[in-house]
XYZ file of C-alpha atoms in Angstrom:
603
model
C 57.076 -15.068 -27.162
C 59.436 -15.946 -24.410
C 58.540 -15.702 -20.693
C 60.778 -13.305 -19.388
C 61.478 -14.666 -15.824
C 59.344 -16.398 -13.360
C 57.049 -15.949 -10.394
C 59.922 -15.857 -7.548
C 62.221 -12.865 -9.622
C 59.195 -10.865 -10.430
C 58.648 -7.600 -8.464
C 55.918 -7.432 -6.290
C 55.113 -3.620 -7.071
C 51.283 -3.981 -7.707
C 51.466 -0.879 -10.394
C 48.879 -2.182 -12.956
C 46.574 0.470 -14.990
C 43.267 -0.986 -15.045
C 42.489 -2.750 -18.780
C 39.476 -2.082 -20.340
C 36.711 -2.054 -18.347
C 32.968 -0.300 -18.152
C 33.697 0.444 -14.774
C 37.147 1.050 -13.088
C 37.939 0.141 -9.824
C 39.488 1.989 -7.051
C 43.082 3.337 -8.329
C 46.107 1.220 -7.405
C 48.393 3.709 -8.349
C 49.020 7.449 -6.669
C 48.241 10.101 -8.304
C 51.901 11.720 -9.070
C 50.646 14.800 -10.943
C 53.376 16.877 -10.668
C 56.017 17.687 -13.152
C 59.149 16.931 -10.697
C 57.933 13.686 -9.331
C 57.687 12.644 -13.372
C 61.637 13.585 -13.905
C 62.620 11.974 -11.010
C 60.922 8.630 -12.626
C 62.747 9.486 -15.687
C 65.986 10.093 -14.212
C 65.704 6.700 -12.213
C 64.559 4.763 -14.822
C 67.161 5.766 -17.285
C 69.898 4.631 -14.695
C 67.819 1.344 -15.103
C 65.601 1.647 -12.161
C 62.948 -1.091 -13.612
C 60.033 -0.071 -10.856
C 60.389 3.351 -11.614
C 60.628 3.098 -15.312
C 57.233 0.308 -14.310
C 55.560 3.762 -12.534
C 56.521 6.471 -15.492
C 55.374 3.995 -18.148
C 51.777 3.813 -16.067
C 51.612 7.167 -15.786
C 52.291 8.023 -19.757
C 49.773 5.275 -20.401
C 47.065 7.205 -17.753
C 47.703 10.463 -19.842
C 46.936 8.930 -23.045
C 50.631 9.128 -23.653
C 51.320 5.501 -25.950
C 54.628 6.047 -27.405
C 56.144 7.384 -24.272
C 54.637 5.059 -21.965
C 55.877 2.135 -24.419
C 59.464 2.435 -23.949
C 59.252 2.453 -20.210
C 56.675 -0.414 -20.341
C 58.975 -2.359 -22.602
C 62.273 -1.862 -20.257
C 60.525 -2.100 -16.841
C 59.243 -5.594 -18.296
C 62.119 -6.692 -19.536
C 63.928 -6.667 -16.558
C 60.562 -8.586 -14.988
C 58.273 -6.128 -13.465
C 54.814 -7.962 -13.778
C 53.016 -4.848 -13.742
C 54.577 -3.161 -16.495
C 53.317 -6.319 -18.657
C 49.981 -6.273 -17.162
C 50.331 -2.627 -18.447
C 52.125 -3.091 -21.590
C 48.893 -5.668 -22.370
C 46.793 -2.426 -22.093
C 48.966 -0.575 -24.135
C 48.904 -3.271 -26.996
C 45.438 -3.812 -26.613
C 44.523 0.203 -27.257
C 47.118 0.165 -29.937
C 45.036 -2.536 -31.645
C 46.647 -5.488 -31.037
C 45.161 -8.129 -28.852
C 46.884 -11.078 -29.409
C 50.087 -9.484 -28.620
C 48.542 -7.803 -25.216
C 47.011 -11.121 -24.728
C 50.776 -12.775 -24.561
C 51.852 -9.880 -22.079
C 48.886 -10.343 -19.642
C 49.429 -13.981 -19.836
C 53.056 -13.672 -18.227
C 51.902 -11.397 -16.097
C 48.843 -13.317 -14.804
C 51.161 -16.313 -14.610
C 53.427 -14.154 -12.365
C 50.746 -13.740 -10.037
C 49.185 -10.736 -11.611
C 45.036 -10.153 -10.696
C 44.689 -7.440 -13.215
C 46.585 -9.566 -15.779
C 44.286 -12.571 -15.365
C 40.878 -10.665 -15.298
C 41.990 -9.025 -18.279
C 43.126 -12.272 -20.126
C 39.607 -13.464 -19.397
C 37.651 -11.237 -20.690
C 40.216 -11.484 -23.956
C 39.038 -15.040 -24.227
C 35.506 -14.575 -23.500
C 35.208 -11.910 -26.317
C 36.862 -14.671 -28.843
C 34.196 -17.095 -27.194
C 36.479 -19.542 -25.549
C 34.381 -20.056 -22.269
C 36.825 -22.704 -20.826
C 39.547 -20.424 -20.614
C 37.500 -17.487 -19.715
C 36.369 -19.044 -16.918
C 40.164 -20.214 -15.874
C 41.712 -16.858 -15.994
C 38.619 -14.659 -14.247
C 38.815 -17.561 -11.671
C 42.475 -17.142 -11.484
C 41.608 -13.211 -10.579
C 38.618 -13.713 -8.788
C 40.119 -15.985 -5.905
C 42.954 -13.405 -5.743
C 40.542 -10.862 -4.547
C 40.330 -9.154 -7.593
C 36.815 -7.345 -7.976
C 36.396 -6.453 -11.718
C 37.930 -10.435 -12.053
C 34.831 -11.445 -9.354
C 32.154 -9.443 -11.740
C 32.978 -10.453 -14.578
C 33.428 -14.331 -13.337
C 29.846 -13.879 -11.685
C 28.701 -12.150 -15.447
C 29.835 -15.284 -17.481
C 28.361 -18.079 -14.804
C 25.271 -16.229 -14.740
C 25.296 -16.242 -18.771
C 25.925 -20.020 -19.048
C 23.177 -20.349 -15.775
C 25.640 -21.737 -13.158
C 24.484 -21.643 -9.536
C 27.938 -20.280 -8.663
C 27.179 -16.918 -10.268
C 25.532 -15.411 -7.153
C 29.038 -16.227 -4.833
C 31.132 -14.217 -7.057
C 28.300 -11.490 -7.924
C 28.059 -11.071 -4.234
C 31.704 -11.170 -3.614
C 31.775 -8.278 -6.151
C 29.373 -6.181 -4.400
C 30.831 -6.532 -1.116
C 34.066 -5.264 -2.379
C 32.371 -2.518 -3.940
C 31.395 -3.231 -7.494
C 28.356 -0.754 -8.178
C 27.183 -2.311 -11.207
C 27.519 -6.086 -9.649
C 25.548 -4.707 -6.358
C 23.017 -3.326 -8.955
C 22.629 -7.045 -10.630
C 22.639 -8.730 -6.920
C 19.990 -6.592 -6.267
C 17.682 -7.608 -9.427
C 18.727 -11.165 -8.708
C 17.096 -10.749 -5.277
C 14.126 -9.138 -6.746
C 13.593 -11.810 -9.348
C 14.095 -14.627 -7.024
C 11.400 -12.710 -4.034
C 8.533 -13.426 -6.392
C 9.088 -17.110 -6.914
C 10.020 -18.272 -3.546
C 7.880 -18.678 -0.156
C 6.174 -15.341 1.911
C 9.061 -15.217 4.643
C 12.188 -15.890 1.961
C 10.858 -13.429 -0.032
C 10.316 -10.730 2.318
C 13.960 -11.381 3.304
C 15.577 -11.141 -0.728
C 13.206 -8.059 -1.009
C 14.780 -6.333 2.003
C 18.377 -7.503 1.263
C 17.529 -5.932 -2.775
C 17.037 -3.157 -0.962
C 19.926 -2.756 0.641
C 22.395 -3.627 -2.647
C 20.293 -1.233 -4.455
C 21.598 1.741 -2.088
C 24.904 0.724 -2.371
C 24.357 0.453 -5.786
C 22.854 4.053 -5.750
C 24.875 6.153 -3.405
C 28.122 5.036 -5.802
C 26.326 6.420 -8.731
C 24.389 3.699 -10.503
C 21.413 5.475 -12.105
C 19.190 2.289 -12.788
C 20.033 1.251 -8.893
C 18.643 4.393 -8.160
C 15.633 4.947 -10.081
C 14.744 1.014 -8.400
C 15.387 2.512 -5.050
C 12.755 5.475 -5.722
C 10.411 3.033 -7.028
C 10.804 0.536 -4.120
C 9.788 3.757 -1.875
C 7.538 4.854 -3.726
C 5.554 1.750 -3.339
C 6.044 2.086 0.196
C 4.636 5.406 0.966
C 7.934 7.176 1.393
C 7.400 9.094 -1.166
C 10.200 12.309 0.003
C 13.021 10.118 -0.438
C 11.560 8.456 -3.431
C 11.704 11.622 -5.247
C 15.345 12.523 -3.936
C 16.551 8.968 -5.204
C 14.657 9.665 -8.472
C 16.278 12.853 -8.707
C 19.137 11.721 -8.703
C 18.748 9.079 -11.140
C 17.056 11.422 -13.379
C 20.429 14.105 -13.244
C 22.432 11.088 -14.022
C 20.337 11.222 -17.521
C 18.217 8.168 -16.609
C 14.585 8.751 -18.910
C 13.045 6.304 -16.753
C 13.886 8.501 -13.431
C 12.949 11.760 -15.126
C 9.282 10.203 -15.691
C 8.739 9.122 -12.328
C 9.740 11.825 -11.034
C 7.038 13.561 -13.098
C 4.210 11.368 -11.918
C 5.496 11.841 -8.549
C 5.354 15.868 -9.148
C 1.516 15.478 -10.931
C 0.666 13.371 -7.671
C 1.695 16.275 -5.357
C -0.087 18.761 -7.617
C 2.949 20.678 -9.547
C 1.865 19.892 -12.577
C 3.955 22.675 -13.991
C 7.652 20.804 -12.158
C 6.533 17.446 -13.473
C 5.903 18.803 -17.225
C 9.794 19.957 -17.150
C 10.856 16.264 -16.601
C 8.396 14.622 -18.832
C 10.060 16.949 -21.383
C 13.416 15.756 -20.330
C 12.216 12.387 -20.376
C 10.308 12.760 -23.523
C 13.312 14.207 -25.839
C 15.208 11.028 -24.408
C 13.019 9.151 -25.772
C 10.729 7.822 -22.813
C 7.412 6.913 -24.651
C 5.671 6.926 -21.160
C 6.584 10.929 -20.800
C 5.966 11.558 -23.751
C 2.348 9.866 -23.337
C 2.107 11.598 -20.075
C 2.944 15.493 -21.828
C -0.006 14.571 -24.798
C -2.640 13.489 -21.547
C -1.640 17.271 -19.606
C -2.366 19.058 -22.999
C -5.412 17.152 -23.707
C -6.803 17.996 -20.061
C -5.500 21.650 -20.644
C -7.666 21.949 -23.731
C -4.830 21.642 -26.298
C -5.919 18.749 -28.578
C -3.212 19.293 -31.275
C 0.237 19.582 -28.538
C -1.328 16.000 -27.179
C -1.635 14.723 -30.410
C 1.967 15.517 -31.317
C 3.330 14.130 -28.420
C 0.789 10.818 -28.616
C 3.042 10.583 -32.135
C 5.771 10.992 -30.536
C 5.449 8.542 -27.557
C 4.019 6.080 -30.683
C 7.506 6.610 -32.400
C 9.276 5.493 -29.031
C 7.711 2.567 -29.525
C 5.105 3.337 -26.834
C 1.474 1.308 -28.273
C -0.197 3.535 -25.752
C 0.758 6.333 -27.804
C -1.880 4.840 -30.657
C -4.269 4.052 -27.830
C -4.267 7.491 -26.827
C -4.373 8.986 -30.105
C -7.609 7.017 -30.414
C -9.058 8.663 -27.582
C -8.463 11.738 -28.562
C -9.969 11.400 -32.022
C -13.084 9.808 -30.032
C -13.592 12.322 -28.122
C -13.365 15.214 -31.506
C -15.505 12.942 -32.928
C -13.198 11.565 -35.552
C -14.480 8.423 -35.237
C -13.072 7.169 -38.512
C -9.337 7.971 -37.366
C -9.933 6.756 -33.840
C -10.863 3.184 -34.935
C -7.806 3.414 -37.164
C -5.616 3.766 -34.225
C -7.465 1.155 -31.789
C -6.619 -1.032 -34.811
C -2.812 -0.173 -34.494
C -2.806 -0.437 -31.019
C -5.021 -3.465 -30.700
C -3.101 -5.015 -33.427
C 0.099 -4.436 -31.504
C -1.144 -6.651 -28.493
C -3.008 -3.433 -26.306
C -5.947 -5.383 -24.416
C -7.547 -1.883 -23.741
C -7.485 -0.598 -27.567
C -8.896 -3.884 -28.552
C -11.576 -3.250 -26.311
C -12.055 0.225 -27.298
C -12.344 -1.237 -30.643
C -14.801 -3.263 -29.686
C -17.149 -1.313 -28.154
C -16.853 1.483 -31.551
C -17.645 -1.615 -33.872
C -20.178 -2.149 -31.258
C -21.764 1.378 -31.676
C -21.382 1.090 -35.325
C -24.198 -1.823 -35.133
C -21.001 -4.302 -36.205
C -21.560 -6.971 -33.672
C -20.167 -9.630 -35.351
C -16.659 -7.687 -35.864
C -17.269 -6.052 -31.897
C -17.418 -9.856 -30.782
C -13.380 -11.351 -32.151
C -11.943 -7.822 -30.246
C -13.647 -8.409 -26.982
C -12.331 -12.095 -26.950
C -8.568 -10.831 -28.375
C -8.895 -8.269 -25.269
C -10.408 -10.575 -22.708
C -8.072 -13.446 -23.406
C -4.892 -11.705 -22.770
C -6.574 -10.138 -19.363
C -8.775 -7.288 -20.567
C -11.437 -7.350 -17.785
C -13.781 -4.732 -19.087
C -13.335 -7.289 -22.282
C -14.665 -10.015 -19.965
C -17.752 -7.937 -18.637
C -18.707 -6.859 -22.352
C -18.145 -10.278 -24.092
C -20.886 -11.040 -21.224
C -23.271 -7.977 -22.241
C -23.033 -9.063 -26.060
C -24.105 -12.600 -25.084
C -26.641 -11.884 -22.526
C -28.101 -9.795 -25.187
C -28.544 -12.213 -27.483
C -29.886 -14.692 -24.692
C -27.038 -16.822 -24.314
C -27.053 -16.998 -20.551
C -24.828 -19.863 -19.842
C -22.019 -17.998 -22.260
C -23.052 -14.606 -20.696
C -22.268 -15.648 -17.240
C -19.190 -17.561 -18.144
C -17.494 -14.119 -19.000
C -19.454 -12.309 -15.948
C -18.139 -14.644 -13.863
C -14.513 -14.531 -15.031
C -14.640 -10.841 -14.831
C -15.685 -10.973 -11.384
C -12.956 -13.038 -10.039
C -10.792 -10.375 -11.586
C -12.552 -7.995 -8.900
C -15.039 -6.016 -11.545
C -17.846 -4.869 -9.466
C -20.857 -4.712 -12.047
C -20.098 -8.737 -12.940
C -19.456 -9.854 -9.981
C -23.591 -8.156 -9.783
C -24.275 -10.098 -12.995
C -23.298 -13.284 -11.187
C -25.144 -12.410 -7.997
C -28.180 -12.150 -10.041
C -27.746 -15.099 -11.669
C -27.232 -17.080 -8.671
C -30.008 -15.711 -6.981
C -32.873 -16.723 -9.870
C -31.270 -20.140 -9.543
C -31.827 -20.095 -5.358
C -28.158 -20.420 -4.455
C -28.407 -17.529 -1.416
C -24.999 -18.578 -0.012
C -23.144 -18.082 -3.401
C -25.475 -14.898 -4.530
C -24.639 -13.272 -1.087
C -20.826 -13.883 -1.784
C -20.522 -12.403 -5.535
C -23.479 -9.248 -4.345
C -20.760 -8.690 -1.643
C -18.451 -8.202 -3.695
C -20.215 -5.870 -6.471
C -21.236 -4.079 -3.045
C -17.609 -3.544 -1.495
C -16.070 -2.721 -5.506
C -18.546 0.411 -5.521
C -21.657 -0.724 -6.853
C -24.648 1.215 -5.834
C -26.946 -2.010 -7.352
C -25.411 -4.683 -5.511
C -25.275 -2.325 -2.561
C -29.267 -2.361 -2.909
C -29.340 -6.111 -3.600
C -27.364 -7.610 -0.790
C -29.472 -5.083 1.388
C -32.408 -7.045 0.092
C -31.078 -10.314 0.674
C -30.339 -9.816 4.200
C -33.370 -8.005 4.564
C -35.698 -10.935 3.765
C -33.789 -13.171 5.939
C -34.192 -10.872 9.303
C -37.473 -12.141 11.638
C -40.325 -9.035 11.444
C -39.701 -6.418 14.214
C -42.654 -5.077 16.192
C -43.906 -1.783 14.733
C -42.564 1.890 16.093
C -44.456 4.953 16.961
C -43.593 8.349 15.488
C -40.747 9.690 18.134
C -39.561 6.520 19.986
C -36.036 6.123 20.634
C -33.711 4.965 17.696
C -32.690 1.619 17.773
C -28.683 0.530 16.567
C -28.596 -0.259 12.838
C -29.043 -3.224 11.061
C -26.377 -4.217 8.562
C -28.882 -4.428 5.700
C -29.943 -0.812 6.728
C -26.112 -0.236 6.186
C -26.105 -1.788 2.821
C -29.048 0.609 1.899
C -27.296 3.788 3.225
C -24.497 2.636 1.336
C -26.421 2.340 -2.214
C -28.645 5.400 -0.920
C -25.703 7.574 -0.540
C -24.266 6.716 -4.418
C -28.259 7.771 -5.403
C -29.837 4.558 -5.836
C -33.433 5.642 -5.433
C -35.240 2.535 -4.411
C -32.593 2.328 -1.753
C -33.303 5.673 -0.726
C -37.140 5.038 -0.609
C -35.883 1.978 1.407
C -33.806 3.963 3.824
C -36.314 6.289 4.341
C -38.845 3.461 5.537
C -36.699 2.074 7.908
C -36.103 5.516 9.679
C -39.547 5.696 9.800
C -40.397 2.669 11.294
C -37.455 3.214 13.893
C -39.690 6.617 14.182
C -36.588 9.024 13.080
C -38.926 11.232 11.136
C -36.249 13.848 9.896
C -33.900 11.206 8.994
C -36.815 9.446 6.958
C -37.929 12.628 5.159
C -34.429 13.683 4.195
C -34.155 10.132 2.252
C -37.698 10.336 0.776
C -36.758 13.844 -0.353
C -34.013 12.737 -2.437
C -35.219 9.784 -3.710
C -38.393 12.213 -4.877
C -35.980 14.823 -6.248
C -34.568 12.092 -8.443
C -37.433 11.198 -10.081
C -38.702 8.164 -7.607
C -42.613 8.328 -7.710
C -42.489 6.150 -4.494
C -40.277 8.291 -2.740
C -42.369 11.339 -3.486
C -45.265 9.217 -2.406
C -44.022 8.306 0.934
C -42.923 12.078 1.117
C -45.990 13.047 0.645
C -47.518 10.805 3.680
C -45.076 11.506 6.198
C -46.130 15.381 5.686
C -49.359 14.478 5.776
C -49.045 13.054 9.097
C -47.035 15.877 10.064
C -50.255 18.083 9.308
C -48.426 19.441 6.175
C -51.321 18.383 3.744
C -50.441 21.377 1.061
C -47.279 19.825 0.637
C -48.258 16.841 0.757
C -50.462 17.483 -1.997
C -47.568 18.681 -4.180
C -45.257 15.690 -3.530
C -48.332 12.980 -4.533
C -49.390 15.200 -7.524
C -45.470 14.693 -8.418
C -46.221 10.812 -7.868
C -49.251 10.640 -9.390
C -47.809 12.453 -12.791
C -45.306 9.758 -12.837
C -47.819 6.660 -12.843
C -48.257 6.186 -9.089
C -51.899 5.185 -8.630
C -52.056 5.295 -4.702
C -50.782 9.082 -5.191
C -53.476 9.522 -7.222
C -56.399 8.295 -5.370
C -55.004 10.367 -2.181
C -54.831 13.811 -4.399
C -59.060 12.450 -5.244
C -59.671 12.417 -1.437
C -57.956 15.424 -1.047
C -60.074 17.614 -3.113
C -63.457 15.385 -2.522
C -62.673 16.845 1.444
C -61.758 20.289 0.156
C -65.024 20.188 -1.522
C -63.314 20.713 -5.390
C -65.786 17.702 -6.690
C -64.809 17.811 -10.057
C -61.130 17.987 -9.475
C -61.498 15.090 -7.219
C -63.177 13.129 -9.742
C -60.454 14.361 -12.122
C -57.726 12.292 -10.211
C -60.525 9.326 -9.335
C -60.571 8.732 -12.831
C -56.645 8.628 -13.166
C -56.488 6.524 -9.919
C -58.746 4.230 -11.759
C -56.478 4.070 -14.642
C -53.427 3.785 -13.042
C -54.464 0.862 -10.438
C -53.493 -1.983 -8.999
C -56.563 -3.592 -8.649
C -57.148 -2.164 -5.170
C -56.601 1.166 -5.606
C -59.373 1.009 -9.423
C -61.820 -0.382 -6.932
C -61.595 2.412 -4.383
C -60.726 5.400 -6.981
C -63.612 3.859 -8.940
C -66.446 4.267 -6.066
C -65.579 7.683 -4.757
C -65.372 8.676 -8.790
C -69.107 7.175 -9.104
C -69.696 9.299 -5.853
C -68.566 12.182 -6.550
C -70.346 12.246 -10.461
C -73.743 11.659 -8.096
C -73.185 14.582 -6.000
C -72.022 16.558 -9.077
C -74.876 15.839 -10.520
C -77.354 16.316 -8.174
């Protein structure tokens, strides 16, 4: 093909239709539109006007028009208009012929052309010749080309070159949605490997290119954006960005958005855009829709849309569908979808799995599930592979899993471990672990740790009934803590220490509920502070309640009771259970007045 002309005779119009790209940038070219500016382009170019016949030929090409635009195309570059070859390429290249089109952007690109060059590029990066990719998109890139910048930055970043980020950027600061949108994830990416102050900075400037991104359109940029905010608290303009994402036929968004909705409590709004999400294939709606119907009461809708969340390619749709037939009892076709789940790499189905095998009495194939689930981060996993080996007395193994459970922040064995380092004497370490089983919501380690500090504090010098109430201990607080989530010793415990600080109604209240749960020592206690309160009927009631439930000091008070109320033989009645009940004490005691009061029934 011969070059028609050089550099210096080439006009300088700038008239190029964009080639082929996923996302056009700003027009270089007016929008004519009207029918009399187009015959005035004819009637030029036919009196051999080569810029005008460059213009018409654009235009024809914009419409769609190829065999019109053609013949201006062809003329306007004959007589060396570099963006009628630029254009021609385009032409050619639609038509179906890329090696031609290639020739034509080539002169044109040679000429000076931007458009030409970025367009040649990509024509050798789609026929794999990297070198000469890289020449041409350079060639448009430096020119100040931004489709030639993107896609420069898009092949660097392929082949792993540092200078990827210059030209990505460069491409986002001239606009570029879609290289803004990539900047952005770059950012991200690079925030969680570097230091605490870098990344702060790249998460902040991510940000920023994901608005850009965003407010030109970008539906992924957006739907980041929400979820940055989201994070963040702000959750109004979250929504608005997801929103938006979610219009632009995002799945992702549309979900969100639901969650966000469920969150706020319109259940109703956010079932619209799971739907939307759903039938767009978003296995995370569609997992979402089955969980609303299942809480609604409608076992079959959940299960359909657990299928269909399973056929998205969603493993939580199996895991869920094995929930459901748990809880219907189906126990059969629940551990038949653990197994699909677990098999597909789901750390919670495995340990669902587990723990049905488990119930089945099939320890030895509970025990490979827990360790599948635990391994790849399951921490309830950890905490049962611990349970299974405690059971069968292997401490050392039992606490190895309790302990790697609790550094993963589970409450009950980080308690395990606590425990375990108290029978062994190691206060410092069974205060750390009981602290936290404590502060992750356990009402045992609560009661624990209370203990432990308790035994450490010097003895206090006893109260009298109605003396002012001294400032809290922080044991007491652990107690009030485990009290309050209906640990009953820790209520008896509670109680005491009101007592002793002489804060009667405080004292009773605890003692009350510790008795009302079943606690034979709280009903016990109950029954003396009434007592002392000259309430001895009650009284009565609370330590027959004690007594009924093994407690032997309840017992032997109900026998003194009635000996002073002069009902002999139901004193002895209660003597003889106070006997049987003990400790040793409390037999000796019980066992004279019992021998007393058979004398004076007798006599």
């Amino acid at each position: 093909m011969d070059v028609m002309g050089d550099k210096a005779t080439l006009f300088e119009s700038g008239r190029f239709v964009q080639p082929y790209d996923a996302e056009p940038a700003r027009d270089e070219l007016a929008d004519m539109g009207e029918a009399g500016e187009e015959t005035r382009l004819a009637l030029a170019a036919q009196s051999g006007d080569a810029e005008a016949a460059s213009v018409l030929g654009a235009m024809l090409l914009r419409r769609g028009d190829l065999d019109g635009a053609e013949h201006h195309l062809r003329a306007a570059t004959a007589a060396g208009d570099r963006a009628a070859a630029n254009n021609l390429g385009v032409l050619l290249h639609q038509r179906g012929y890329p090696e031609e089109a290639a020739g034509w952007w080539r002169i044109a690109a040679v000429a000076g052309s931007a458009a030409a060059a970025h367009a040649l590029g990509r024509h050798h990066r789609e026929r794999g010749d990297e070198p000469a990719a890289e020449y041409w998109l350079r060639q448009s890139a430096e020119q100040g080309h931004v489709l030639g910048a993107y896609a420069l930055a898009d092949l660097l970043e392929h082949r792993g070159d540092v200078g990827a980020e210059h030209w990505m950027r460069a491409a986002a600061e001239r606009g570029h949605r879609e290289a803004a949108y990539r900047l952005a994830r770059a950012l991200d990416r690079a925030a969680g490997h570097g230091d605490e102050t870098g990344g702060d900075h790249a998460v902040a400037e991510a940000e920023q290119w994901y608005r850009q991104a965003a407010a030109r359109g970008h539906r992924r940029a957006a739907l980041q954006l929400g979820a940055i905010l989201e994070k963040r608290g702000e959750l109004k303009e979250a929504g608005r960005w997801y929103l938006t994402s979610a219009k632009d036929g995002e799945p992702r968004a549309a979900c969100a958005l639901g969650f966000l909705l469920r969150d706020a409590g319109d259940s109703e709004s956010a079932a619209v855009w799971w739907l939307r999400a759903a039938q767009d294939g978003d296995g995370n709606a569609a997992n979402a829709l089955g969980a609303l119907h299942a809480e609604r009461g409608e076992p079959q809708t959940a299960e359909r849309w657990y299928r269909a969340a399973l056929d998205a390619g969603d493993d939580n749709g199996a895991y869920n569908l094995g929930l459901l037939c748990a809880e219907q009892g189906r126990t059969a076709q629940a551990e038949q979808w653990y197994r699909r789940a677990a098999y597909a790499g789901h750390r919670e189905a495995a340990n669902a799995l587990a723990i049905l095998l488990l119930q089945n009495g099939d320890t030895s194939g509970a025990e490979p599930w827990f360790s599948k689930a635990a391994e790849v981060g399951s921490v309830d996993a950890a905490f049962n592979l611990g349970i299974l080996y405690a059971g069968r007395g292997e401490d050392e193994m039992a606490l190895r899993w309790y302990e790697r459970a609790a550094a993963a922040g589970h409450a009950e064995a980080a308690l395990q471990v606590g425990i375990a380092r108290l029978r062994e004497g190691d206060e410092q370490e069974a205060e750390r672990h009981l602290r936290c089983a404590a502060g992750g919501g356990s009402a045992e380690g609560a009661y624990r740790l209370a203990a432990l500090l308790d035994a450490r504090r010097p003895p206090e010098p006893a109260h009298e009934l109605g003396e002012t109430v001294q400032e809290k201990t922080e044991c007491e607080e652990w107690y009030e803590r485990a009290a309050s989530q209906g640990h009953r010793r820790a209520q008896v415990r509670v109680g005491m220490l009101a007592a002793a600080r002489g804060d009667v109604v405080e004292a009773a209240r605890w003692y009350r509920a510790a008795a009302e749960a079943g606690s034979r020592n709280g009903a016990f206690n109950l029954g003396l502070l009434l007592a002392r309160e000259g309430s001895e009927p009650e009284a009565a009631v609370w330590w027959a309640r004690a007594a009924d439930a093994g407690h032997g000091r309840a017992a032997l008070r109900l026998a003194l009771v009635y000996a002073r109320r002069g009902e002999l033989a139901e004193g002895q009645r209660w003597a003889d259970r106070a006997v049987a009940l003990g400790p040793a004490e409390v037999s000796e005691r019980a066992g004279r007045l019992r021998d007393a009061l058979r004398e004076e029934l007798s006599a």
